[in-house]
């Protein structure tokens, strides 16, 4: 009776069949009678004072229905995840290439596109700020307000200066990362329709409830008058958290009361969607002769581009995680993030942790080399454990699986990775590297709630209403598994309506690896409320105390006598006869605290995921090509609700991490992006997949649904640092900047 029926099992994904058969409706597939098509006029300069927009010629083009500019916005002309600093349509100042100046709606896409060329823009161009140094220079032109500094923060724990005096070895390095693009398969798209006094928008999004608030504010409407529905979404990785098409289609439909569709081209998506923040990271780490790390000091410089987006959150999370999954008693970190006229940076799988992991994991190997220790041993020695204190002086009370991931990854690596250079051509070298990570689940030191409703129907089926957006990661499936297990009903009979502000409560953003833990808890609590109703009736029918009753396999059992049972169907029949509705609502907000403004001490996360990767690479020292041969990836996920989906997340994260480390090279020149499509921004595909050995470690989290935490972002984080360490072990040359393009590798190996 104790084994799970559904939790931990590889049930069929709720969206699997519609997607593989092509029946799933993405935003681009949605059409209505009389629908118009929108296109956006975008800035061709990166920095300028906008003096005038003349739309008269475009408005006269046959087939054009309207041309709207900032003067047509009835509410607030500002959007933004954390800071409202981005105009929907520019009214005064252009701050980047691609800023939206006007929106055209026409009977066809072709007419709308033609109309864009007829709009005349008068502007006064300004000097462009393209580097962090330029942005910080005294007297520099200001992109927003009176300073180009978006965020300044410090994290302080212990006495760093005194601790460094006691260190036997100290290593110092500067690390750099570039921009990276999400390259989700589906470009942004949105459709709007006005009906019965309600503006409804279908969008490719990761957070429809946030979108509703932004659209309502822009139009000066109450949120009850705006409905946002997440259409089936073809990937996001953080890039569909910012507002894209939603405000444009909402504005057009608000004015003309006809349905309208807007679909970005790939080049448009690349130009204006957020990117991963470039980082410059100066690290200093010290240890005693036994390998115990005593102190760490770091200074980070980060470029947010023209707008804030998720920048402040990336700063905070990156600083909290800058130590890696190691207990360090003395820490000092300073961070400065600036505005430039470069492409906007924002949320991208990992929120700054992939960048800092590249630094802290190489620091670990550098220390180990100086101490004549193995990279594995120094990690085991310093790894966080139950009772350890983190960088923010949070005491870890449970579910700390980093040591187990190290042990299991090492065991598997010794079995499958041989690292044998004997039979290779002389120009080829092989090496193995380790990368570890930790990742706080949910928002950093902020309220982070989610909620859910459900109804158990008379036929033993269940409808779940949850706000979380499934963007391919499988949250709809996970929520149904949790509800099914809690109620003892068949998974196939549990269905979910998700991410629709007209019918589901707020589930928060699909970001920060939070949905399984937070929305999963909300769904479990909703199911427990409904379960309580079932147990009360079962108590009467079985004549046993409800505390002794188990719901499983569509039956209610006495845990003392399995033969004393009744079907849940009979319980529901009894409920119906008494006029009792079996309903549930649930709400969950992780137990965190805000972080101190001066030192960043506090409890930023209720729980953390942990991981260790061993990666084998082959380096062609002549061509600079780096091949990833094998990846052993051990992840502490708390509890795997669906093992196959967890393994899929790990495998997908490995490919994305390989791209971060080696292949993906986004070019920006004078604030203009040069890599705008798949022909010149290359990503790894299924054919490039190395041998991947996912290992699931289950250090159960007592506050998680059935012990679960998360794995979405952790899967990516250890990959690039493990590759960098492997390349060093293969060649004896250490690289401190990613990506490791052919040119960089050849140049440095032959320096």
XYZ file of C-alpha atoms in Angstrom, residues 357-358 433-437 613 615 617 628 631 633 635 650-662 714-726:
40
model
C 29.643 28.610 -12.354
C 32.195 29.016 -15.148
C 36.472 17.697 -16.287
C 34.134 18.107 -13.343
C 31.438 20.733 -12.962
C 29.222 21.151 -9.901
C 26.336 23.488 -9.197
C 28.733 16.520 -14.179
C 32.467 15.404 -19.042
C 36.094 16.000 -24.427
C 32.049 16.434 -26.221
C 28.532 13.367 -20.097
C 25.130 14.067 -15.128
C 21.161 15.670 -10.318
C 18.998 16.760 -18.122
C 19.741 15.716 -21.700
C 18.331 18.936 -23.181
C 20.219 21.015 -20.632
C 23.440 19.255 -21.580
C 23.083 20.281 -25.237
C 22.294 23.872 -24.298
C 25.252 23.911 -21.912
C 27.503 22.619 -24.686
C 26.349 25.536 -26.819
C 27.143 27.975 -24.027
C 30.614 26.518 -23.621
C 31.660 25.917 -27.206
C 20.151 23.029 -13.022
C 20.462 20.698 -16.030
C 22.301 23.405 -17.982
C 24.551 24.938 -15.346
C 27.441 22.461 -14.751
C 28.064 21.719 -18.428
C 30.216 24.636 -19.616
C 32.480 24.676 -16.524
C 33.035 20.911 -16.792
C 33.953 21.354 -20.479
C 36.423 24.130 -19.629
C 38.064 21.985 -16.975
C 38.155 19.017 -19.377
